[in-house]
Amino acid sequence: MRAALADGAPPADPLALINEGGARAIFPTPLDRGRILALIEECVPPPPAAPAAGENASALRAEVEHLKKKLAQTERELRIARNADAMKREEELGLAELKLERLKSSLGVELDIDYLAPDLAVELAKAFDALLACPTISLPVMPQIGLKLQDMIRQGSVSFAEAASVIALETGLSARVLSICNSPLYCGVERISNLQQAVARLGEGALLDIAMTAVSENLFRTQLKGMSDLVERLWRHSLTTAHASKLVGETLGVDHVDDLFLMGLLHDIGKLLIAYLTQQGFDHGIWNTRIMTPRIMLDIMNRRHNELGVALLSKWQYPETFIEVVGHHNDDATIHTRSESCIIVYYANVLTRKLGFSLKADAGDPLSEHDLAQALNLAADMNARIEQSSREMIVRIQETYFV
């Protein structure tokens, strides 16, 4: 055995040597099998012991506590961030309220706005009443030429010479009127070269409509950043409603067709006023772009444009027939009890919305939903003809004013 070890051979299996009776050659004293196996096991590292049930529970509890601490730390960090945002918001609102107090003193008006109110649009709408009443606030002003044209339209009897002479008073208006006269909306076989020809071919009523359109076009402008598209859509809607109102009036054979055009043109004047007053609010620090957003301004337009439009037309000293149209042209509940003019403008307003010319879209067929054709005694085929004519007219309006 020693020779085998000396030669580098691996040691013999102790159990095999025992079986062969060679145990005495290796171990000087007798050893039993159990003792030999115990010695062998001492040379082999034992496998890791499985943790007891109690140890498992302790480890899980420790892990849960660790996760709870991490969650609490994350919540603390989130609260700190939220508090920072809230403090910044409170600081901004505090500055806005300070400016509001200063504005009250400088304008001499009552303004009480809760900038943290759940319905901010309702709160901000309060400012429009105060701004409208303030003598130092700039409001939309109808140019003098527009006032003269309105008087002529309302009189109903104007000579060729009178219509042409009034339009010629305004620099640039004649050129714009002639441009519209020669547009796809009005153009005949021969080109119109002067106002006298325009009156002779189109008539005094149509020429005055064109002139009022040219004058009103400049009112529908805004310096509000991000609001120009909304105001342009408002102008498109107002213009198409004016033409549709006149078309319906001519179809029905009413006597006040020329009034209908101007009523349709001005029916949403309250929304234009809101755009003007919104700009004044920015200029005087009543709100900023984070407070008065396009969505909130549109919400205020939908809620308040009727009564604010009535207030503006009253300042412009319009007759009651026009004021009724502005105040009730979208009054679903009482429209069937209104004047013929109001119902016609309502019908034209809904028709242009259906054809896609509005600040809001209608689902379905709003004309059939409101039974307006029945209120105007329009037969189904006549109603269909008006809609088709309006579609064709809108194409020509697009080519005339929006190319």
Short mmCIF file of C-alpha atoms in Angstrom, two decimals:
data_model
loop_
_atom_site.label_atom_id
_atom_site.label_comp_id
_atom_site.label_asym_id
_atom_site.label_seq_id
_atom_site.Cartn_x
_atom_site.Cartn_y
_atom_site.Cartn_z
CA MET A 1 0.00 0.00 0.00
CA ARG A 2 2.84 2.37 0.90
CA ALA A 3 4.48 1.45 -2.40
CA ALA A 4 1.34 2.32 -4.26
CA LEU A 5 1.14 5.72 -2.53
CA ALA A 6 4.80 6.34 -3.18
CA ASP A 7 4.34 5.62 -6.86
CA GLY A 8 1.63 8.34 -7.07
CA ALA A 9 -1.30 5.94 -7.37
CA PRO A 10 -4.59 7.09 -5.85
CA PRO A 11 -5.33 5.79 -2.40
CA ALA A 12 -7.39 2.66 -2.26
CA ASP A 13 -11.01 2.73 -1.24
CA PRO A 14 -10.97 2.07 2.54
CA LEU A 15 -14.15 0.07 2.37
CA ALA A 16 -12.71 -2.13 -0.38
CA LEU A 17 -9.58 -2.75 1.68
CA ILE A 18 -11.68 -3.71 4.66
CA ASN A 19 -13.61 -6.16 2.56
CA GLU A 20 -10.36 -7.65 1.34
CA GLY A 21 -9.12 -8.04 4.87
CA GLY A 22 -6.40 -5.44 4.54
CA ALA A 23 -7.64 -3.06 7.23
CA ARG A 24 -4.73 -3.88 9.55
CA ALA A 25 -2.29 -2.79 6.85
CA ILE A 26 -3.71 0.75 6.91
CA PHE A 27 -5.03 1.27 10.44
CA PRO A 28 -2.96 0.00 13.32
CA THR A 29 -6.06 -0.51 15.49
CA PRO A 30 -9.27 -2.27 14.58
CA LEU A 31 -12.03 0.07 13.22
CA ASP A 32 -15.63 -0.78 12.52
CA ARG A 33 -17.45 0.14 9.35
CA GLY A 34 -19.44 2.93 11.03
CA ARG A 35 -16.31 4.67 12.27
CA ILE A 36 -14.75 4.54 8.81
CA LEU A 37 -17.83 6.06 7.19
CA ALA A 38 -17.88 8.82 9.82
CA LEU A 39 -14.27 9.68 9.01
CA ILE A 40 -15.12 9.87 5.32
CA GLU A 41 -18.12 12.14 5.95
CA GLU A 42 -15.91 14.51 7.91
CA CYS A 43 -13.96 15.16 4.70
CA VAL A 44 -17.12 16.12 2.72
CA PRO A 45 -18.79 19.52 3.50
CA PRO A 46 -22.41 19.02 4.53
CA PRO A 47 -25.22 20.44 2.31
CA PRO A 48 -26.74 23.69 3.54
CA ALA A 49 -29.41 23.09 6.08
CA ALA A 50 -32.99 24.09 5.10
CA PRO A 51 -34.21 27.04 7.15
CA ALA A 52 -36.82 26.34 9.70
CA ALA A 53 -40.39 27.56 9.24
CA GLY A 54 -39.84 30.35 11.76
CA GLU A 55 -36.74 31.56 9.94
CA ASN A 56 -38.69 31.80 6.63
CA ALA A 57 -41.38 33.97 8.24
CA SER A 58 -38.74 36.27 9.74
CA ALA A 59 -37.09 36.79 6.37
CA LEU A 60 -40.41 37.62 4.72
CA ARG A 61 -41.28 40.08 7.47
CA ALA A 62 -37.93 41.79 7.04
CA GLU A 63 -38.46 42.10 3.27
CA VAL A 64 -41.95 43.56 3.77
CA GLU A 65 -40.62 46.13 6.23
CA HIS A 66 -37.92 47.10 3.75
CA LEU A 67 -40.50 47.59 0.98
CA LYS A 68 -42.71 49.64 3.30
CA LYS A 69 -39.82 51.95 4.07
CA LYS A 70 -39.08 52.40 0.36
CA LEU A 71 -42.78 53.14 -0.35
CA ALA A 72 -42.92 55.67 2.48
CA GLN A 73 -39.80 57.39 1.16
CA THR A 74 -41.31 57.56 -2.37
CA GLU A 75 -44.55 59.01 -0.98
CA ARG A 76 -42.60 61.64 0.96
CA GLU A 77 -40.73 62.65 -2.19
CA LEU A 78 -44.02 62.84 -4.16
CA ARG A 79 -45.64 65.01 -1.47
CA ILE A 80 -42.67 67.36 -1.54
CA ALA A 81 -42.96 67.69 -5.35
CA ARG A 82 -46.72 68.27 -5.15
CA ASN A 83 -46.32 70.84 -2.42
CA ALA A 84 -43.75 72.66 -4.56
CA ASP A 85 -46.19 72.75 -7.50
CA ALA A 86 -49.02 73.86 -5.24
CA MET A 87 -46.89 76.63 -3.74
CA LYS A 88 -45.97 77.84 -7.22
CA ARG A 89 -49.63 77.76 -8.27
CA GLU A 90 -50.67 79.62 -5.09
CA GLU A 91 -47.99 82.21 -5.74
CA GLU A 92 -49.24 82.73 -9.32
CA LEU A 93 -52.85 83.01 -8.14
CA GLY A 94 -51.79 85.39 -5.40
CA LEU A 95 -50.14 87.64 -7.97
CA ALA A 96 -53.23 87.44 -10.17
CA GLU A 97 -55.47 88.44 -7.27
CA LEU A 98 -53.14 91.31 -6.40
CA LYS A 99 -53.33 92.55 -9.99
CA LEU A 100 -57.09 92.15 -9.80
CA GLU A 101 -57.27 94.37 -6.73
CA ARG A 102 -55.17 97.00 -8.46
CA LEU A 103 -57.39 96.71 -11.53
CA LYS A 104 -60.49 97.33 -9.42
CA SER A 105 -58.96 100.56 -8.17
CA SER A 106 -57.79 101.74 -11.58
CA LEU A 107 -60.97 100.86 -13.48
CA GLY A 108 -63.47 101.59 -10.75
CA VAL A 109 -65.35 98.32 -11.29
CA GLU A 110 -66.30 95.40 -9.06
CA LEU A 111 -64.42 92.22 -9.91
CA ASP A 112 -64.59 89.23 -7.57
CA ILE A 113 -63.06 86.15 -9.17
CA ASP A 114 -62.31 82.89 -7.38
CA TYR A 115 -59.44 81.47 -9.40
CA LEU A 116 -59.70 78.15 -7.53
CA ALA A 117 -63.42 77.65 -8.25
CA PRO A 118 -64.40 74.20 -9.61
CA ASP A 119 -66.09 75.82 -12.64
CA LEU A 120 -63.51 78.42 -13.60
CA ALA A 121 -65.41 79.43 -16.76
CA VAL A 122 -68.35 80.66 -14.65
CA GLU A 123 -66.01 82.71 -12.45
CA LEU A 124 -64.12 84.24 -15.35
CA ALA A 125 -67.37 85.08 -17.13
CA LYS A 126 -68.12 87.53 -14.30
CA ALA A 127 -65.26 89.70 -15.52
CA PHE A 128 -66.87 90.19 -18.93
CA ASP A 129 -69.88 91.98 -17.43
CA ALA A 130 -67.60 94.33 -15.51
CA LEU A 131 -65.34 94.96 -18.50
CA LEU A 132 -68.33 95.66 -20.73
CA ALA A 133 -69.54 98.29 -18.23
CA CYS A 134 -66.13 99.91 -17.84
CA PRO A 135 -65.85 103.16 -19.86
CA THR A 136 -62.09 102.84 -20.32
CA ILE A 137 -62.25 99.38 -21.94
CA SER A 138 -62.01 99.22 -25.74
CA LEU A 139 -65.02 97.56 -27.39
CA PRO A 140 -65.62 96.59 -31.02
CA VAL A 141 -66.78 99.67 -32.88
CA MET A 142 -68.76 99.59 -36.10
CA PRO A 143 -67.12 102.12 -38.46
CA GLN A 144 -69.17 105.15 -39.41
CA ILE A 145 -69.53 103.86 -42.95
CA GLY A 146 -71.02 100.68 -41.50
CA LEU A 147 -73.54 102.66 -39.48
CA LYS A 148 -74.59 104.58 -42.57
CA LEU A 149 -74.95 101.38 -44.55
CA GLN A 150 -77.04 99.83 -41.78
CA ASP A 151 -79.38 102.82 -41.79
CA MET A 152 -79.79 102.55 -45.54
CA ILE A 153 -80.50 98.80 -45.31
CA ARG A 154 -83.12 99.33 -42.60
CA GLN A 155 -84.82 102.12 -44.56
CA GLY A 156 -85.46 99.64 -47.37
CA SER A 157 -85.64 102.24 -50.16
CA VAL A 158 -82.29 103.43 -51.49
CA SER A 159 -81.49 104.89 -54.89
CA PHE A 160 -78.65 103.66 -57.07
CA ALA A 161 -76.80 106.93 -56.60
CA GLU A 162 -77.18 106.93 -52.79
CA ALA A 163 -75.79 103.41 -52.40
CA ALA A 164 -72.81 104.10 -54.66
CA SER A 165 -72.03 107.48 -53.06
CA VAL A 166 -71.95 106.11 -49.50
CA ILE A 167 -69.64 103.25 -50.45
CA ALA A 168 -67.34 105.64 -52.31
CA LEU A 169 -66.77 107.65 -49.10
CA GLU A 170 -64.58 104.97 -47.50
CA THR A 171 -61.01 104.66 -48.78
CA GLY A 172 -60.36 101.13 -49.98
CA LEU A 173 -63.98 100.03 -49.50
CA SER A 174 -64.90 100.65 -53.14
CA ALA A 175 -62.04 98.46 -54.37
CA ARG A 176 -62.98 95.67 -51.95
CA VAL A 177 -66.65 95.87 -52.94
CA LEU A 178 -65.80 95.70 -56.65
CA SER A 179 -63.50 92.75 -55.97
CA ILE A 180 -66.35 90.88 -54.28
CA CYS A 181 -68.79 91.90 -57.05
CA ASN A 182 -66.49 90.24 -59.60
CA SER A 183 -65.97 87.12 -57.49
CA PRO A 184 -67.53 83.68 -58.17
CA LEU A 185 -70.28 84.56 -55.69
CA TYR A 186 -71.71 87.42 -57.78
CA CYS A 187 -69.89 87.57 -61.11
CA GLY A 188 -71.95 87.72 -64.32
CA VAL A 189 -70.87 87.50 -67.97
CA GLU A 190 -69.22 90.93 -68.06
CA ARG A 191 -66.78 92.30 -65.50
CA ILE A 192 -68.07 95.12 -63.27
CA SER A 193 -65.74 98.12 -63.37
CA ASN A 194 -67.50 100.72 -61.17
CA LEU A 195 -70.09 101.01 -58.41
CA GLN A 196 -72.79 102.30 -60.73
CA GLN A 197 -72.51 99.14 -62.81
CA ALA A 198 -72.54 97.08 -59.62
CA VAL A 199 -75.77 98.73 -58.45
CA ALA A 200 -77.37 98.38 -61.87
CA ARG A 201 -76.53 94.67 -62.15
CA LEU A 202 -76.85 93.46 -58.57
CA GLY A 203 -79.35 95.93 -57.13
CA GLU A 204 -79.06 98.24 -54.16
CA GLY A 205 -79.79 95.50 -51.61
CA ALA A 206 -77.09 93.13 -52.79
CA LEU A 207 -74.56 95.96 -53.08
CA LEU A 208 -75.26 97.09 -49.52
CA ASP A 209 -74.88 93.48 -48.32
CA ILE A 210 -71.50 93.29 -50.03
CA ALA A 211 -70.43 96.61 -48.53
CA MET A 212 -71.51 95.55 -45.01
CA THR A 213 -69.62 92.29 -45.44
CA ALA A 214 -66.48 94.21 -46.42
CA VAL A 215 -66.86 96.53 -43.41
CA SER A 216 -67.60 93.70 -40.95
CA GLU A 217 -64.71 91.60 -42.24
CA ASN A 218 -62.26 93.88 -40.42
CA LEU A 219 -64.06 93.41 -37.11
CA PHE A 220 -63.29 89.69 -37.13
CA ARG A 221 -59.62 90.07 -36.32
CA THR A 222 -57.76 89.20 -33.13
CA GLN A 223 -54.32 89.66 -31.60
CA LEU A 224 -54.86 86.76 -29.23
CA LYS A 225 -52.14 84.17 -29.60
CA GLY A 226 -53.67 80.85 -30.55
CA MET A 227 -57.14 82.34 -31.06
CA SER A 228 -56.90 83.55 -34.66
CA ASP A 229 -58.16 80.22 -36.04
CA LEU A 230 -61.20 80.33 -33.76
CA VAL A 231 -62.06 83.92 -34.76
CA GLU A 232 -61.65 83.07 -38.46
CA ARG A 233 -64.00 80.12 -38.08
CA LEU A 234 -66.45 82.47 -36.36
CA TRP A 235 -66.24 84.82 -39.37
CA ARG A 236 -66.86 81.94 -41.82
CA HIS A 237 -69.87 80.82 -39.81
CA SER A 238 -71.30 84.35 -39.57
CA LEU A 239 -70.86 85.01 -43.28
CA THR A 240 -72.40 81.73 -44.42
CA THR A 241 -75.28 82.20 -41.95
CA ALA A 242 -75.93 85.66 -43.46
CA HIS A 243 -76.16 84.28 -46.99
CA ALA A 244 -78.21 81.27 -45.87
CA SER A 245 -80.63 83.56 -43.99
CA LYS A 246 -81.17 85.65 -47.10
CA LEU A 247 -81.58 82.52 -49.24
CA VAL A 248 -84.28 81.15 -46.90
CA GLY A 249 -86.01 84.54 -46.82
CA GLU A 250 -86.07 84.74 -50.62
CA THR A 251 -87.40 81.18 -50.83
CA LEU A 252 -90.22 82.05 -48.43
CA GLY A 253 -90.91 85.39 -50.09
CA VAL A 254 -90.61 87.47 -46.92
CA ASP A 255 -90.54 91.28 -47.08
CA HIS A 256 -87.42 91.92 -44.96
CA VAL A 257 -84.84 89.94 -46.92
CA ASP A 258 -82.13 92.61 -46.68
CA ASP A 259 -82.51 92.70 -42.88
CA LEU A 260 -82.06 88.93 -42.78
CA PHE A 261 -78.60 89.16 -44.33
CA LEU A 262 -77.40 91.63 -41.70
CA MET A 263 -79.10 89.67 -38.91
CA GLY A 264 -77.26 86.53 -39.98
CA LEU A 265 -73.99 88.44 -40.20
CA LEU A 266 -74.34 89.74 -36.63
CA HIS A 267 -76.13 86.87 -34.90
CA ASP A 268 -72.93 85.69 -33.12
CA ILE A 269 -71.53 89.17 -32.47
CA GLY A 270 -71.45 88.29 -28.75
CA LYS A 271 -68.70 85.73 -29.43
CA LEU A 272 -66.68 88.40 -31.19
CA LEU A 273 -67.18 90.69 -28.19
CA ILE A 274 -65.92 87.93 -25.87
CA ALA A 275 -62.76 87.64 -27.99
CA TYR A 276 -62.25 91.43 -27.69
CA LEU A 277 -62.82 91.42 -23.92
CA THR A 278 -60.54 88.41 -23.50
CA GLN A 279 -57.74 90.45 -25.05
CA GLN A 280 -58.55 93.30 -22.63
CA GLY A 281 -58.32 90.83 -19.75
CA PHE A 282 -54.84 89.80 -20.86
CA ASP A 283 -53.79 93.43 -21.29
CA HIS A 284 -54.96 94.36 -17.78
CA GLY A 285 -53.59 91.26 -16.04
CA ILE A 286 -56.94 89.75 -15.07
CA TRP A 287 -55.81 86.37 -16.41
CA ASN A 288 -52.91 84.72 -18.20
CA THR A 289 -52.69 81.91 -20.73
CA ARG A 290 -52.69 79.25 -17.99
CA ILE A 291 -56.00 80.57 -16.65
CA MET A 292 -57.80 81.73 -19.81
CA THR A 293 -57.22 78.81 -22.17
CA PRO A 294 -58.86 78.44 -25.61
CA ARG A 295 -61.11 75.71 -24.15
CA ILE A 296 -62.36 77.99 -21.36
CA MET A 297 -62.85 80.91 -23.75
CA LEU A 298 -64.94 78.71 -26.07
CA ASP A 299 -66.94 77.52 -23.06
CA ILE A 300 -67.64 81.15 -22.09
CA MET A 301 -68.62 81.95 -25.68
CA ASN A 302 -71.18 79.15 -25.70
CA ARG A 303 -72.64 80.22 -22.34
CA ARG A 304 -72.63 84.01 -22.58
CA HIS A 305 -72.55 85.16 -26.21
CA ASN A 306 -76.29 85.79 -26.44
CA GLU A 307 -76.60 88.24 -23.56
CA LEU A 308 -73.28 89.95 -24.27
CA GLY A 309 -74.23 90.28 -27.93
CA VAL A 310 -77.51 91.89 -26.90
CA ALA A 311 -75.58 94.34 -24.72
CA LEU A 312 -73.29 95.29 -27.61
CA LEU A 313 -76.13 95.77 -30.12
CA SER A 314 -77.92 97.89 -27.55
CA LYS A 315 -74.82 100.09 -27.35
CA TRP A 316 -74.83 100.26 -31.16
CA GLN A 317 -78.52 101.27 -30.96
CA TYR A 318 -79.89 98.49 -33.14
CA PRO A 319 -83.67 97.98 -33.36
CA GLU A 320 -85.42 95.36 -31.23
CA THR A 321 -85.85 92.97 -34.18
CA PHE A 322 -82.07 92.58 -34.43
CA ILE A 323 -81.63 92.31 -30.66
CA GLU A 324 -84.18 89.47 -30.54
CA VAL A 325 -82.23 87.51 -33.17
CA VAL A 326 -78.93 87.95 -31.33
CA GLY A 327 -80.48 87.01 -28.00
CA HIS A 328 -82.54 83.99 -29.11
CA HIS A 329 -81.08 82.60 -32.36
CA ASN A 330 -80.17 79.34 -30.58
CA ASP A 331 -82.91 79.18 -27.95
CA ASP A 332 -84.18 75.65 -28.47
CA ALA A 333 -86.91 75.94 -25.88
CA THR A 334 -88.72 79.03 -27.19
CA ILE A 335 -87.65 79.39 -30.85
CA HIS A 336 -91.08 78.35 -32.18
CA THR A 337 -92.65 81.31 -30.37
CA ARG A 338 -90.24 83.87 -31.82
CA SER A 339 -90.56 86.22 -34.77
CA GLU A 340 -90.24 85.00 -38.34
CA SER A 341 -86.82 86.67 -38.66
CA CYS A 342 -85.54 84.94 -35.53
CA ILE A 343 -86.75 81.52 -36.73
CA ILE A 344 -85.18 82.03 -40.16
CA VAL A 345 -81.78 82.98 -38.70
CA TYR A 346 -82.06 80.05 -36.29
CA TYR A 347 -82.74 77.76 -39.25
CA ALA A 348 -79.79 79.21 -41.22
CA ASN A 349 -77.55 78.93 -38.15
CA VAL A 350 -78.36 75.25 -37.72
CA LEU A 351 -78.07 74.64 -41.47
CA THR A 352 -74.53 76.07 -41.64
CA ARG A 353 -73.57 73.98 -38.61
CA LYS A 354 -74.84 70.90 -40.41
CA LEU A 355 -72.74 71.84 -43.46
CA GLY A 356 -69.61 72.13 -41.29
CA PHE A 357 -69.33 75.92 -40.86
CA SER A 358 -69.48 76.41 -37.12
CA LEU A 359 -67.40 76.49 -33.95
CA LYS A 360 -69.00 73.20 -32.96
CA ALA A 361 -70.08 70.14 -34.89
CA ASP A 362 -73.55 68.62 -34.81
CA ALA A 363 -74.18 64.91 -34.85
CA GLY A 364 -77.01 63.68 -37.01
CA ASP A 365 -79.41 66.05 -38.75
CA PRO A 366 -80.12 69.06 -36.49
CA LEU A 367 -82.71 70.44 -38.91
CA SER A 368 -84.99 67.43 -38.52
CA GLU A 369 -84.38 67.26 -34.77
CA HIS A 370 -85.69 70.81 -34.23
CA ASP A 371 -88.65 70.56 -36.67
CA LEU A 372 -87.64 73.95 -38.06
CA ALA A 373 -88.89 73.18 -41.55
CA GLN A 374 -92.35 72.64 -40.10
CA ALA A 375 -92.12 75.89 -38.12
CA LEU A 376 -91.37 77.75 -41.37
CA ASN A 377 -93.98 75.78 -43.36
CA LEU A 378 -91.24 74.38 -45.59
CA ALA A 379 -92.20 71.28 -47.55
CA ALA A 380 -89.67 68.47 -47.61
CA ASP A 381 -88.67 69.13 -51.23
CA MET A 382 -88.25 72.88 -50.55
CA ASN A 383 -86.13 72.12 -47.50
CA ALA A 384 -83.93 69.84 -49.63
CA ARG A 385 -83.56 72.55 -52.31
CA ILE A 386 -82.50 75.13 -49.72
CA GLU A 387 -79.88 72.76 -48.35
CA GLN A 388 -78.52 71.98 -51.82
CA SER A 389 -78.47 75.67 -52.79
CA SER A 390 -76.66 76.46 -49.55
CA ARG A 391 -74.00 73.87 -50.31
CA GLU A 392 -73.40 75.40 -53.74
CA MET A 393 -73.39 78.92 -52.29
CA ILE A 394 -70.85 77.96 -49.62
CA VAL A 395 -68.46 76.77 -52.31
CA ARG A 396 -68.69 80.18 -53.98
CA ILE A 397 -68.23 81.93 -50.63
CA GLN A 398 -65.08 79.91 -50.05
CA GLU A 399 -63.70 80.92 -53.44
CA THR A 400 -64.61 84.58 -52.86
CA TYR A 401 -63.44 85.23 -49.30
CA PHE A 402 -61.11 82.44 -48.21
CA VAL A 403 -58.67 81.70 -51.03
#
